[in-house]
Amino acid sequence: MTSITRRRFMVTASAIGAIGLTAGMALAEAPPLAKKDSYKVGFAQTESNNPWRIAQTQSMHDEAKKLGHQLVYTDAAGSAAKQVADVNSMIAQGVDLIFLAPREEKPLIPAVMAAKKAGIPVILLDRNVDQALAKAGEDYVTFIGSDFIDEGKRVAEWLIKNANGKTKIIELEGTTGSSPANDRKKGFDEAINAAGGFTILASQSGDFARDKGRQVAEALLQAHPDADVIYAHNDEMAMGAIAALEAIGKQPGKDVIVLSIDGGKEAVQAVVDGKINAVVECNPRFGPKAFETMMRYAGGEKIDAWVKNEDKFYDPSNAAAELANAY
Ligand code: AHR
């Protein structure tokens, strides 16, 4: 390289650096969404292995169809790496906006940032990303979902009132590194520890999955035969725990209190049958709120950092009456 050419290269490089900085500063806000009658939107789902996910996906498809939007749907099959690739593919397809249900809090940050860099707004659905690494209103538009800390706390509050001397707890955690697993643990553990008199004997991930939940419950019940409460972070693991209890001749709901979160039909039926004692709902019907929020954003409205879903509560006092409304 001649000295003139080298000088030009250095000037160009520093100019690109300066442009990069300016562009970064201009992107301090989440990308805007132009007003249109219909949109091509992505929905990057994390997995489809349970009724909750299926109900969420159905709700998104139904609402997109009802409103005349094109939905580009992907299923990451439980892989954060695939979900990042799915978002990149949506960016390449030129979608107008991406609805993302991030499997885990940290690994999906690059996907959020790639969409932002491409000028495509992202709305997070049901799970959040690490708040130290990405912010609503800056890196993505908003988070739509339940208060997972409160869900865990509501389970604990039911237990504190209805324990009847049962105090030794096995906790089945959701997917490690996911916001519902982190927050449902925090809400429950803090309330239980503050109440005093309870012991969490063991707390281990069952990955929000029925079979894994059953296997982990089996192992933990063997290690802690005196356990008399099982708190599962979702219905699938609670159903797995019921199978594990029945396999060792214990009556779920009687010998061992079983508590869950999600509120799908099968779990609400289990409350009616006396096998689950109480369930906090986690509402999966996102479609109407997701698209309404997108349209408000396109209309220039300032969107709150968190658009909260309200969750019901099922126990023997209302489960039979609510069964028909459960998803
Ligand atoms: O993010 C919500 C959780 O994810 C639901 O509780 C669970 O069933 C799902 O897989």
Coordinates of C-alpha atoms and ligand atoms in Angstrom, one line a residue:
M1 CA 0.0 0.0 0.0
T2 CA 1.5 3.4 -1.0
S3 CA 1.5 6.1 1.7
I4 CA -1.3 8.1 -0.1
T5 CA -3.4 4.9 -0.3
R6 CA -2.7 4.0 3.3
R7 CA -3.7 7.5 4.4
R8 CA -6.9 7.3 2.4
F9 CA -7.7 4.0 4.0
M10 CA -7.1 5.4 7.5
V11 CA -9.3 8.5 6.7
T12 CA -12.0 6.2 5.4
A13 CA -11.8 3.9 8.4
S14 CA -12.1 6.8 10.9
A15 CA -15.0 8.2 8.9
I16 CA -16.8 4.8 9.1
G17 CA -16.1 4.8 12.8
A18 CA -17.6 8.2 13.1
I19 CA -20.6 7.2 11.0
G20 CA -21.0 4.1 13.2
L21 CA -21.0 6.2 16.3
T22 CA -23.6 8.6 14.8
A23 CA -25.8 5.7 13.7
G24 CA -25.5 4.1 17.1
M25 CA -26.6 7.4 18.7
A26 CA -29.5 7.8 16.3
L27 CA -30.6 4.3 17.3
A28 CA -31.1 5.2 21.0
E29 CA -34.8 4.5 20.5
A30 CA -36.3 1.3 19.2
P31 CA -36.9 1.4 15.4
P32 CA -40.2 3.0 14.3
L33 CA -43.0 1.1 12.5
A34 CA -44.6 2.9 9.5
K35 CA -48.4 3.0 9.5
K36 CA -49.9 0.5 7.1
D37 CA -53.2 -1.4 6.7
S38 CA -51.5 -4.8 6.9
Y39 CA -48.1 -6.0 7.9
K40 CA -45.7 -8.9 7.4
V41 CA -44.7 -9.8 10.9
G42 CA -42.5 -12.5 12.4
F43 CA -43.3 -14.7 15.4
A44 CA -40.3 -16.5 16.7
Q45 CA -41.6 -19.2 19.0
T46 CA -39.3 -21.0 21.4
E47 CA -40.8 -24.5 21.3
S48 CA -44.1 -26.3 20.9
N49 CA -43.9 -29.1 23.4
N50 CA -46.8 -28.2 25.6
P51 CA -50.4 -27.0 25.6
W52 CA -49.3 -23.5 26.8
R53 CA -47.0 -22.9 23.8
I54 CA -49.7 -24.4 21.4
A55 CA -52.3 -22.1 22.9
Q56 CA -50.0 -19.1 22.5
T57 CA -49.1 -19.9 18.9
Q58 CA -52.8 -20.5 18.0
S59 CA -53.8 -17.2 19.5
M60 CA -51.1 -15.4 17.4
H61 CA -52.2 -17.2 14.2
D62 CA -55.9 -16.5 14.9
E63 CA -55.4 -12.8 15.5
A64 CA -53.1 -12.3 12.5
K65 CA -55.7 -14.0 10.3
K66 CA -58.6 -12.0 11.7
L67 CA -56.8 -8.7 11.1
G68 CA -55.3 -9.6 7.7
H69 CA -51.6 -9.6 8.6
Q70 CA -49.1 -12.1 7.2
L71 CA -47.4 -14.1 10.0
V72 CA -44.0 -15.6 9.3
Y73 CA -43.8 -18.3 12.0
T74 CA -40.8 -20.2 13.3
D75 CA -40.4 -22.8 16.0
A76 CA -36.9 -22.9 17.6
A77 CA -37.6 -26.4 19.0
G78 CA -36.1 -25.6 22.4
S79 CA -32.8 -24.2 21.0
A80 CA -31.7 -20.6 21.7
A81 CA -29.2 -20.9 18.9
K82 CA -31.9 -21.8 16.4
Q83 CA -34.1 -19.0 17.7
V84 CA -31.3 -16.5 17.0
A85 CA -31.0 -18.0 13.5
D86 CA -34.8 -17.8 13.1
V87 CA -34.8 -14.1 13.9
N88 CA -31.9 -13.5 11.4
S89 CA -33.9 -15.3 8.7
M90 CA -36.9 -13.0 9.5
I91 CA -34.7 -10.0 9.1
A92 CA -33.4 -11.3 5.8
Q93 CA -37.1 -11.8 4.7
G94 CA -37.8 -8.1 5.4
V95 CA -40.6 -8.5 8.0
D96 CA -42.0 -5.2 9.3
L97 CA -41.9 -6.2 13.0
I98 CA -40.8 -9.3 15.0
F99 CA -42.7 -10.8 17.9
L100 CA -40.1 -12.8 19.9
A101 CA -40.7 -15.2 22.8
P102 CA -37.0 -15.4 24.0
R103 CA -36.2 -18.9 25.3
E104 CA -33.5 -17.6 27.7
E105 CA -32.6 -14.1 29.0
K106 CA -29.1 -13.8 27.7
P107 CA -28.6 -15.9 24.5
L108 CA -31.4 -14.0 22.6
I109 CA -29.7 -10.6 23.1
P110 CA -27.9 -10.8 19.8
A111 CA -31.2 -11.4 18.0
V112 CA -32.8 -8.3 19.6
M113 CA -29.7 -6.2 18.6
A114 CA -29.6 -7.6 15.1
A115 CA -33.2 -6.6 14.5
K116 CA -32.6 -3.2 15.9
K117 CA -29.6 -2.7 13.7
A118 CA -31.7 -3.7 10.7
G119 CA -34.3 -1.1 11.7
I120 CA -37.0 -3.8 12.6
P121 CA -38.9 -3.2 15.8
V122 CA -39.1 -6.2 18.2
I123 CA -41.9 -6.8 20.7
L124 CA -41.0 -9.4 23.4
L125 CA -43.8 -11.9 24.2
D126 CA -44.2 -13.8 27.4
R127 CA -40.5 -14.1 28.3
N128 CA -38.1 -11.2 28.9
V129 CA -34.4 -10.7 28.1
D130 CA -31.6 -9.6 30.5
Q131 CA -32.5 -6.1 31.5
A132 CA -28.8 -5.2 32.1
L133 CA -28.2 -5.9 28.4
A134 CA -31.2 -4.6 26.6
K135 CA -33.9 -2.1 27.4
A136 CA -37.5 -1.6 26.4
G137 CA -38.0 1.6 24.3
E138 CA -34.4 1.5 23.3
D139 CA -33.5 -2.0 22.0
Y140 CA -37.0 -3.4 21.7
V141 CA -40.4 -1.8 21.9
T142 CA -41.9 -3.5 25.0
F143 CA -42.4 -6.7 26.9
I144 CA -45.9 -8.2 26.9
G145 CA -46.4 -10.8 29.6
S146 CA -47.3 -11.9 33.1
D147 CA -45.7 -11.0 36.4
F148 CA -43.7 -14.2 37.0
I149 CA -42.5 -13.0 40.4
D150 CA -46.0 -12.5 41.5
E151 CA -47.0 -15.9 40.1
G152 CA -44.4 -17.6 42.4
K153 CA -45.5 -15.4 45.3
R154 CA -49.2 -16.3 44.8
V155 CA -48.3 -20.1 45.0
A156 CA -46.4 -19.5 48.2
E157 CA -49.2 -17.5 49.7
W158 CA -51.6 -20.3 49.0
L159 CA -49.2 -22.8 50.6
I160 CA -48.6 -20.6 53.7
K161 CA -52.4 -20.5 54.3
N162 CA -53.2 -24.1 53.5
A163 CA -50.1 -26.2 54.4
N164 CA -51.7 -28.0 57.3
G165 CA -48.3 -29.0 58.7
K166 CA -46.8 -29.9 55.3
T167 CA -43.6 -28.0 55.1
K168 CA -40.9 -29.9 53.2
I169 CA -40.7 -28.7 49.7
I170 CA -39.3 -30.0 46.4
E171 CA -39.1 -27.3 43.8
L172 CA -39.1 -28.2 40.1
E173 CA -37.6 -25.2 38.2
G174 CA -38.3 -24.2 34.6
T175 CA -35.7 -23.8 31.8
T176 CA -32.4 -22.6 33.4
G177 CA -31.7 -19.0 32.4
S178 CA -35.3 -18.2 31.3
S179 CA -37.1 -15.3 32.9
P180 CA -40.1 -17.4 34.2
A181 CA -37.7 -19.9 35.9
N182 CA -35.7 -17.1 37.5
D183 CA -38.7 -15.1 38.6
R184 CA -41.1 -17.9 39.7
K185 CA -38.3 -19.1 41.9
K186 CA -37.6 -15.6 43.3
G187 CA -41.2 -14.9 44.1
F188 CA -41.9 -18.3 45.7
D189 CA -38.6 -18.6 47.7
E190 CA -38.7 -15.1 49.1
A191 CA -42.3 -15.4 50.3
I192 CA -41.7 -18.9 51.8
N193 CA -38.5 -17.9 53.5
A194 CA -40.1 -14.8 54.9
A195 CA -43.0 -16.8 56.3
G196 CA -40.6 -19.2 58.1
G197 CA -41.3 -22.8 59.1
F198 CA -40.8 -24.2 55.6
T199 CA -37.8 -25.9 54.2
I200 CA -36.9 -26.1 50.5
L201 CA -35.2 -29.6 50.5
A202 CA -34.2 -29.4 46.8
S203 CA -34.7 -27.2 43.8
Q204 CA -33.7 -28.5 40.4
S205 CA -34.6 -27.8 36.7
G206 CA -37.0 -30.0 34.9
D207 CA -36.8 -27.7 31.8
F208 CA -40.6 -27.0 31.8
A209 CA -41.0 -30.5 30.3
R210 CA -43.2 -33.3 31.5
D211 CA -40.8 -36.2 31.2
K212 CA -37.8 -34.3 32.5
G213 CA -40.1 -33.1 35.4
R214 CA -41.1 -36.7 36.1
Q215 CA -37.4 -37.9 36.1
V216 CA -36.2 -35.1 38.4
A217 CA -39.2 -35.6 40.7
E218 CA -38.5 -39.3 40.9
A219 CA -34.8 -38.7 41.8
L220 CA -35.6 -36.0 44.3
L221 CA -38.4 -38.0 46.0
Q222 CA -35.9 -40.9 46.4
A223 CA -33.3 -38.5 47.9
H224 CA -35.9 -36.8 50.1
P225 CA -38.6 -39.4 51.0
D226 CA -40.0 -37.0 53.7
A227 CA -40.9 -34.3 51.1
D228 CA -44.6 -33.4 51.4
V229 CA -44.9 -30.5 49.0
I230 CA -44.0 -30.3 45.3
Y231 CA -44.0 -26.8 43.7
A232 CA -43.6 -27.1 39.9
H233 CA -42.9 -23.9 37.8
N234 CA -45.4 -25.2 35.1
D235 CA -48.2 -27.7 34.6
E236 CA -46.1 -30.0 32.5
M237 CA -43.6 -30.7 35.3
A238 CA -46.5 -30.9 37.8
M239 CA -48.1 -33.7 35.7
G240 CA -44.7 -35.4 35.6
A241 CA -44.5 -35.1 39.4
I242 CA -47.9 -36.6 39.8
A243 CA -46.8 -39.6 37.7
A244 CA -43.6 -39.9 39.9
L245 CA -45.7 -39.8 43.1
E246 CA -48.2 -42.4 41.9
A247 CA -45.3 -44.7 40.8
I248 CA -44.1 -44.8 44.4
G249 CA -47.7 -45.3 45.8
K250 CA -48.1 -41.8 47.1
Q251 CA -51.4 -39.9 46.5
P252 CA -50.7 -36.5 44.8
G253 CA -52.7 -33.7 46.4
K254 CA -53.2 -35.7 49.7
D255 CA -49.9 -37.3 50.8
V256 CA -48.0 -34.6 49.0
I257 CA -49.3 -31.1 48.1
V258 CA -48.8 -30.4 44.4
L259 CA -48.7 -26.7 43.2
S260 CA -48.3 -25.5 39.7
I261 CA -48.3 -22.5 37.3
D262 CA -49.9 -22.2 33.8
G263 CA -53.6 -23.3 34.3
G264 CA -54.1 -25.5 31.2
K265 CA -57.2 -27.6 31.0
E266 CA -55.4 -30.8 32.1
A267 CA -54.1 -29.1 35.3
V268 CA -57.4 -27.5 36.1
Q269 CA -59.0 -31.0 35.7
A270 CA -56.3 -32.3 38.1
V271 CA -57.4 -29.7 40.7
V272 CA -61.0 -30.9 40.2
D273 CA -59.7 -34.5 40.7
G274 CA -57.8 -33.5 43.8
K275 CA -54.4 -34.3 42.4
I276 CA -53.2 -30.7 42.2
N277 CA -54.0 -28.5 45.1
A278 CA -53.7 -25.0 43.4
V279 CA -52.6 -23.5 40.1
V280 CA -51.8 -19.9 39.2
E281 CA -52.7 -19.2 35.7
C282 CA -50.2 -17.9 33.2
N283 CA -52.3 -16.5 30.4
P284 CA -51.1 -17.7 27.0
R285 CA -53.7 -15.8 24.8
F286 CA -51.3 -13.2 23.5
G287 CA -52.8 -12.5 20.0
P288 CA -55.2 -9.6 20.7
K289 CA -52.8 -7.7 23.0
A290 CA -49.8 -8.3 20.7
F291 CA -51.4 -6.9 17.6
E292 CA -53.2 -4.1 19.4
T293 CA -49.8 -3.0 20.9
M294 CA -48.2 -3.2 17.4
M295 CA -50.9 -0.9 16.0
R296 CA -50.6 1.5 18.8
Y297 CA -46.9 1.7 18.2
A298 CA -47.4 2.2 14.5
G299 CA -49.8 5.1 15.4
G300 CA -47.0 6.8 17.3
E301 CA -48.2 6.1 20.8
K302 CA -45.7 5.8 23.6
I303 CA -45.8 2.2 24.8
D304 CA -45.1 1.3 28.4
A305 CA -42.0 -0.8 29.0
W306 CA -44.2 -3.7 30.3
V307 CA -47.7 -4.4 29.0
K308 CA -48.9 -6.7 31.8
N309 CA -51.1 -9.8 31.4
E310 CA -53.5 -10.6 34.2
D311 CA -53.6 -14.2 35.5
K312 CA -56.4 -16.2 37.3
F313 CA -56.0 -18.6 40.2
Y314 CA -57.5 -22.0 40.5
D315 CA -58.1 -24.1 43.6
P316 CA -60.9 -26.5 44.7
S317 CA -63.2 -23.5 45.3
N318 CA -63.5 -22.6 41.6
A319 CA -61.7 -25.2 39.4
A320 CA -64.9 -27.1 38.3
A321 CA -66.7 -23.8 37.4
E322 CA -63.6 -22.5 35.5
L323 CA -62.7 -25.7 33.7
A324 CA -64.6 -24.8 30.5
N325 CA -62.7 -21.5 30.3
A326 CA -59.2 -23.0 30.7
Y327 CA -57.2 -23.4 27.5
Ligands
AHR1 O1 -42.9 -18.5 29.5 C1 -44.0 -19.1 30.0 C2 -43.7 -20.6 30.3 O2 -43.1 -21.2 29.2 C3 -44.9 -21.4 30.6 O3 -45.2 -21.5 32.0 C4 -44.4 -22.8 30.2 O4 -45.4 -23.8 30.2 C5 -43.8 -22.4 28.9 O5 -43.1 -23.3 28.2

